[in-house]
mmCIF file of C-alpha atoms and ligand atoms in Angstrom:
data_model
loop_
_atom_site.group_PDB
_atom_site.id
_atom_site.type_symbol
_atom_site.label_atom_id
_atom_site.label_comp_id
_atom_site.label_asym_id
_atom_site.label_seq_id
_atom_site.Cartn_x
_atom_site.Cartn_y
_atom_site.Cartn_z
ATOM 1 C CA UNK Q 24 0.105 -0.172 -0.042
ATOM 2 C CA UNK Q 25 1.144 3.552 -0.810
ATOM 3 C CA UNK Q 26 1.705 5.830 1.952
ATOM 4 C CA UNK Q 27 -1.003 8.906 1.714
ATOM 5 C CA UNK Q 28 -0.432 12.235 0.456
ATOM 6 C CA UNK Q 29 -0.628 15.567 2.348
ATOM 7 C CA UNK Q 30 -3.276 17.943 0.367
ATOM 8 C CA UNK Q 31 -2.855 21.537 1.802
ATOM 9 C CA UNK Q 32 -5.929 23.676 1.066
ATOM 10 C CA UNK Q 33 -4.632 27.492 1.985
ATOM 11 C CA UNK Q 34 -5.333 30.848 0.673
ATOM 12 C CA UNK Q 35 -6.072 34.453 2.133
ATOM 13 C CA UNK Q 36 -8.345 34.763 5.427
ATOM 14 C CA UNK Q 37 -11.946 35.223 4.325
ATOM 15 C CA UNK Q 38 -11.654 33.381 0.804
ATOM 16 C CA UNK Q 39 -14.043 30.695 1.990
ATOM 17 C CA UNK Q 40 -11.457 27.609 2.682
ATOM 18 C CA UNK Q 41 -13.669 26.319 5.597
ATOM 19 C CA UNK Q 42 -16.768 25.844 3.329
ATOM 20 C CA UNK Q 43 -14.810 24.109 0.392
ATOM 21 C CA UNK Q 44 -13.057 21.841 3.097
ATOM 22 C CA UNK Q 45 -16.331 20.648 4.520
ATOM 23 C CA UNK Q 46 -17.709 19.671 0.995
ATOM 24 C CA UNK Q 47 -14.450 17.857 -0.078
ATOM 25 C CA UNK Q 48 -14.233 16.104 2.986
ATOM 26 C CA UNK Q 49 -17.560 14.525 2.266
ATOM 27 C CA UNK Q 50 -16.159 12.799 -1.080
ATOM 28 C CA UNK Q 51 -15.454 9.286 -0.021
ATOM 29 C CA UNK Q 52 -13.674 8.205 -3.137
ATOM 30 C CA UNK Q 53 -10.449 10.458 -2.030
ATOM 31 C CA UNK Q 54 -9.836 8.363 1.065
ATOM 32 C CA UNK Q 55 -9.324 11.781 2.881
ATOM 33 C CA UNK Q 56 -8.842 12.180 6.453
ATOM 34 C CA UNK Q 57 -8.948 15.632 8.081
ATOM 35 C CA UNK Q 58 -5.860 16.724 10.236
ATOM 36 C CA UNK Q 59 -7.200 18.033 13.313
ATOM 37 C CA UNK Q 60 -5.148 20.983 14.369
ATOM 38 C CA UNK Q 61 -4.312 22.222 17.753
ATOM 39 C CA UNK Q 62 -5.332 25.843 18.742
ATOM 40 C CA UNK Q 63 -5.142 28.225 21.774
ATOM 41 C CA UNK Q 64 -8.267 29.826 20.265
ATOM 42 C CA UNK Q 65 -11.457 29.652 22.409
ATOM 43 C CA UNK Q 66 -13.859 26.964 21.342
ATOM 44 C CA UNK Q 67 -16.964 28.480 19.576
ATOM 45 C CA UNK Q 68 -20.360 27.233 20.546
ATOM 46 C CA UNK Q 69 -20.946 24.502 17.776
ATOM 47 C CA UNK Q 70 -17.368 23.161 17.735
ATOM 48 C CA UNK Q 71 -16.414 19.865 19.229
ATOM 49 C CA UNK Q 72 -13.140 19.140 20.810
ATOM 50 C CA UNK Q 73 -11.147 16.559 18.875
ATOM 51 C CA UNK Q 74 -13.321 17.138 15.624
ATOM 52 C CA UNK Q 75 -12.777 20.688 14.918
ATOM 53 C CA UNK Q 76 -9.708 21.362 17.007
ATOM 54 C CA UNK Q 77 -7.700 20.205 19.904
ATOM 55 C CA UNK Q 78 -8.441 22.975 22.157
ATOM 56 C CA UNK Q 79 -5.415 23.576 24.485
ATOM 57 C CA UNK Q 80 -3.942 26.202 26.637
ATOM 58 C CA UNK Q 81 -0.672 28.268 25.764
ATOM 59 C CA UNK Q 82 1.157 26.007 27.907
ATOM 60 C CA UNK Q 83 0.444 22.990 26.414
ATOM 61 C CA UNK Q 84 0.876 24.501 22.942
ATOM 62 C CA UNK Q 85 4.410 25.688 23.710
ATOM 63 C CA UNK Q 86 5.396 22.171 25.057
ATOM 64 C CA UNK Q 87 4.249 20.673 21.487
ATOM 65 C CA UNK Q 88 6.580 23.145 19.813
ATOM 66 C CA UNK Q 89 9.477 22.352 22.320
ATOM 67 C CA UNK Q 90 9.120 18.886 21.628
ATOM 68 C CA UNK Q 91 8.942 18.861 17.914
ATOM 69 C CA UNK Q 92 5.568 17.768 17.728
ATOM 70 C CA UNK Q 93 4.043 20.020 15.269
ATOM 71 C CA UNK Q 94 4.921 19.962 11.516
ATOM 72 C CA UNK Q 95 3.918 23.535 11.331
ATOM 73 C CA UNK Q 96 2.236 26.332 13.426
ATOM 74 C CA UNK Q 97 1.500 30.114 13.020
ATOM 75 C CA UNK Q 98 0.106 32.687 14.938
ATOM 76 C CA UNK Q 99 -3.238 34.115 13.571
ATOM 77 C CA UNK Q 100 -5.246 37.225 14.951
ATOM 78 C CA UNK Q 101 -3.568 36.470 18.430
ATOM 79 C CA UNK Q 102 -4.085 32.790 18.666
ATOM 80 C CA UNK Q 103 -1.729 29.957 17.698
ATOM 81 C CA UNK Q 104 -2.795 27.154 15.522
ATOM 82 C CA UNK Q 105 -0.778 23.943 14.384
ATOM 83 C CA UNK Q 106 -0.499 20.441 12.859
ATOM 84 C CA UNK Q 107 0.265 17.541 15.133
ATOM 85 C CA UNK Q 108 3.147 15.481 13.470
ATOM 86 C CA UNK Q 109 2.205 12.138 14.828
ATOM 87 C CA UNK Q 110 -1.315 12.249 13.989
ATOM 88 C CA UNK Q 111 -0.548 12.980 10.109
ATOM 89 C CA UNK Q 112 2.006 10.476 9.796
ATOM 90 C CA UNK Q 113 -0.016 7.619 11.216
ATOM 91 C CA UNK Q 114 -2.862 8.673 8.855
ATOM 92 C CA UNK Q 115 -0.462 8.416 5.968
ATOM 93 C CA UNK Q 116 1.079 5.161 7.209
ATOM 94 C CA UNK Q 117 -2.579 3.605 6.968
ATOM 95 C CA UNK Q 118 -2.736 4.959 3.296
ATOM 96 C CA UNK Q 119 -4.708 7.819 3.703
ATOM 97 C CA UNK Q 120 -4.650 11.302 2.200
ATOM 98 C CA UNK Q 121 -4.324 13.927 4.979
ATOM 99 C CA UNK Q 122 -6.009 17.015 4.414
ATOM 100 C CA UNK Q 123 -4.963 20.307 6.145
ATOM 101 C CA UNK Q 124 -6.815 23.308 5.705
ATOM 102 C CA UNK Q 125 -4.330 25.908 7.103
ATOM 103 C CA UNK Q 126 -3.440 29.639 6.626
ATOM 104 C CA UNK Q 127 -0.509 30.692 4.460
ATOM 105 C CA UNK Q 128 2.555 30.894 6.737
ATOM 106 C CA UNK Q 129 1.855 27.373 8.289
ATOM 107 C CA UNK Q 130 1.536 25.990 4.594
ATOM 108 C CA UNK Q 131 4.867 27.363 3.627
ATOM 109 C CA UNK Q 132 6.293 25.570 6.505
ATOM 110 C CA UNK Q 133 4.930 22.223 5.156
ATOM 111 C CA UNK Q 134 5.967 23.128 1.617
ATOM 112 C CA UNK Q 135 9.571 23.594 2.491
ATOM 113 C CA UNK Q 136 9.869 20.167 4.625
ATOM 114 C CA UNK Q 137 8.221 17.463 2.040
ATOM 115 C CA UNK Q 138 9.110 16.443 -1.428
ATOM 116 C CA UNK Q 139 6.638 17.766 -4.227
ATOM 117 C CA UNK Q 140 5.338 14.399 -4.853
ATOM 118 C CA UNK Q 141 4.122 13.690 -1.423
ATOM 119 C CA UNK Q 142 2.085 16.948 -1.491
ATOM 120 C CA UNK Q 143 -0.798 18.295 -3.347
ATOM 121 C CA UNK Q 144 -0.828 22.042 -2.731
ATOM 122 C CA UNK Q 145 -3.679 24.134 -3.502
ATOM 123 C CA UNK Q 146 -4.084 27.944 -3.152
ATOM 124 C CA UNK Q 147 -7.843 29.190 -2.981
ATOM 125 C CA UNK Q 148 -7.983 32.470 -4.677
ATOM 126 C CA UNK Q 149 -10.959 35.127 -4.420
ATOM 127 C CA UNK Q 150 -12.284 36.215 -7.859
ATOM 128 C CA UNK Q 151 -11.250 39.712 -6.887
ATOM 129 C CA UNK Q 152 -9.643 41.579 -4.095
ATOM 130 C CA UNK Q 153 -12.887 43.584 -3.954
ATOM 131 C CA UNK Q 154 -15.036 40.458 -3.230
ATOM 132 C CA UNK Q 155 -12.647 39.231 -0.486
ATOM 133 C CA UNK Q 156 -13.163 42.552 1.071
ATOM 134 C CA UNK Q 157 -17.004 42.096 0.821
ATOM 135 C CA UNK Q 158 -16.783 38.589 2.462
ATOM 136 C CA UNK Q 159 -14.360 39.587 5.361
ATOM 137 C CA UNK Q 160 -16.591 42.765 6.085
ATOM 138 C CA UNK Q 161 -19.950 40.598 5.691
ATOM 139 C CA UNK Q 162 -18.777 38.589 8.827
ATOM 140 C CA UNK Q 163 -19.353 41.680 10.842
ATOM 141 C CA UNK Q 164 -17.707 40.148 13.859
ATOM 142 C CA UNK Q 165 -14.782 42.333 13.837
ATOM 143 C CA UNK Q 166 -13.706 46.065 14.648
ATOM 144 C CA UNK Q 167 -12.821 48.341 11.750
ATOM 145 C CA UNK Q 168 -9.134 48.132 12.864
ATOM 146 C CA UNK Q 169 -8.970 44.449 12.876
ATOM 147 C CA UNK Q 170 -10.905 44.298 9.415
ATOM 148 C CA UNK Q 171 -8.062 46.690 8.016
ATOM 149 C CA UNK Q 172 -5.336 44.463 9.419
ATOM 150 C CA UNK Q 173 -6.880 41.394 7.882
ATOM 151 C CA UNK Q 174 -7.095 43.130 4.515
ATOM 152 C CA UNK Q 175 -3.695 44.276 4.680
ATOM 153 C CA UNK Q 176 -2.533 40.603 5.559
ATOM 154 C CA UNK Q 177 -4.765 39.325 2.856
ATOM 155 C CA UNK Q 178 -3.249 41.572 0.100
ATOM 156 C CA UNK Q 179 0.305 40.412 1.160
ATOM 157 C CA UNK Q 180 -0.937 36.946 0.957
ATOM 158 C CA UNK Q 181 -2.332 36.907 -2.358
ATOM 159 C CA UNK Q 182 0.884 37.406 -4.092
ATOM 160 C CA UNK Q 183 2.066 33.878 -2.680
ATOM 161 C CA UNK Q 184 0.001 31.774 -4.724
ATOM 162 C CA UNK Q 185 3.131 30.999 -6.830
ATOM 163 C CA UNK Q 186 4.450 28.770 -4.293
ATOM 164 C CA UNK Q 187 1.511 26.343 -4.850
ATOM 165 C CA UNK Q 188 1.133 23.544 -7.325
ATOM 166 C CA UNK Q 189 -2.576 24.438 -8.141
ATOM 167 C CA UNK Q 190 -4.437 27.660 -7.958
ATOM 168 C CA UNK Q 191 -8.226 27.495 -7.765
ATOM 169 C CA UNK Q 192 -10.494 30.484 -8.298
ATOM 170 C CA UNK Q 193 -13.296 30.335 -5.633
ATOM 171 C CA UNK Q 194 -15.980 32.016 -7.798
ATOM 172 C CA UNK Q 195 -18.671 29.474 -7.245
ATOM 173 C CA UNK Q 196 -18.402 27.071 -4.409
ATOM 174 C CA UNK Q 197 -19.768 23.965 -6.787
ATOM 175 C CA UNK Q 198 -17.455 24.680 -9.273
ATOM 176 C CA UNK Q 199 -14.318 25.204 -7.124
ATOM 177 C CA UNK Q 200 -15.296 22.088 -5.101
ATOM 178 C CA UNK Q 201 -15.342 19.915 -8.543
ATOM 179 C CA UNK Q 202 -11.871 21.251 -9.600
ATOM 180 C CA UNK Q 203 -10.348 20.313 -6.362
ATOM 181 C CA UNK Q 204 -11.924 16.708 -6.377
ATOM 182 C CA UNK Q 205 -10.357 16.468 -10.170
ATOM 183 C CA UNK Q 206 -7.302 17.554 -8.976
ATOM 184 C CA UNK Q 207 -6.845 15.343 -5.909
ATOM 185 C CA UNK Q 208 -8.141 12.479 -7.997
ATOM 186 C CA UNK Q 209 -5.878 12.725 -10.554
ATOM 187 C CA UNK Q 210 -2.907 13.134 -8.280
ATOM 188 C CA UNK Q 211 -3.907 9.683 -6.333
ATOM 189 C CA UNK Q 212 -4.246 7.932 -9.742
ATOM 190 C CA UNK Q 213 -0.706 9.250 -10.525
ATOM 191 C CA UNK Q 214 0.524 8.112 -7.028
ATOM 192 C CA UNK Q 215 -0.570 4.418 -7.833
ATOM 193 C CA UNK Q 216 1.051 4.572 -11.163
ATOM 194 C CA UNK Q 217 -2.100 4.208 -13.139
HETATM 195 P P1 5GP T 17 -10.414 29.878 12.575
HETATM 196 O O1 5GP T 17 -10.075 30.564 13.982
HETATM 197 O O2 5GP T 17 -11.295 30.699 12.015
HETATM 198 O O3 5GP T 17 -11.032 28.471 12.995
HETATM 199 O O4 5GP T 17 -9.116 29.580 11.979
HETATM 200 C C1 5GP T 17 -8.420 30.727 11.495
HETATM 201 C C2 5GP T 17 -7.230 30.224 10.587
HETATM 202 O O5 5GP T 17 -6.485 29.269 10.897
HETATM 203 C C3 5GP T 17 -7.755 29.846 8.929
HETATM 204 O O6 5GP T 17 -7.307 30.568 8.104
HETATM 205 C C4 5GP T 17 -7.502 28.494 9.149
HETATM 206 O O7 5GP T 17 -7.207 27.790 7.779
HETATM 207 C C5 5GP T 17 -6.318 28.458 9.985
HETATM 208 N N1 5GP T 17 -5.826 27.267 10.496
HETATM 209 C C6 5GP T 17 -6.495 26.144 11.105
HETATM 210 N N2 5GP T 17 -5.711 25.228 11.579
HETATM 211 C C7 5GP T 17 -4.467 25.582 11.524
HETATM 212 C C8 5GP T 17 -3.414 24.781 11.498
HETATM 213 O O8 5GP T 17 -3.142 23.949 12.090
HETATM 214 N N3 5GP T 17 -2.043 25.647 11.309
HETATM 215 C C9 5GP T 17 -2.170 26.875 10.648
HETATM 216 N N4 5GP T 17 -1.075 27.292 10.077
HETATM 217 N N5 5GP T 17 -3.153 27.333 10.408
HETATM 218 C C10 5GP T 17 -4.349 26.868 10.778
#
């Protein structure tokens, strides 16, 4: 049995990674396993420990960094997020393709550690910067100051698409989901030597 690949879905904040990820994970033929991240962020009301995230305190997160237990980690709007190493490698050894939905800084760390043939790296791009700004504003959960910071960060991040193997424009969710399913299926076939 071949070891599984690591699929990275990344892109600027607000581009819609979470929605697309949930749809892709429903596609049984791709034998995907979701990599549950560790975070210091507060649990939101609908979220489930061990399903959405492993919610930990700052000390536990720091210990994971010190013990080299994370493949990557990054700080995002005041909280830390990271991908547990053992969990990912265990799933890959079971032949599963491990799906990481992570922000761009962490994705760069994974890209620099693994060989290209072990990775499927997808950059989710908004149809325009204006569209991204609308999405970020529609969330209406943040102050103008935070919105401005997110927009500046997103602007810088948009230029990093060149580091990825695939760029998918999130113009329509159904279309973007189909494109990503095709990309993963194609790479799985190549991995098996079909
Ligand atoms: P949220 O707080 O909205 O769940 O996630 C905030 C951001 O952190 C999103 O862009 C999400 O993709 C990213 N993220 C979630 N888990 C990880 C992780 O393990 N590592 C990194 N680098 N980013 C993550």
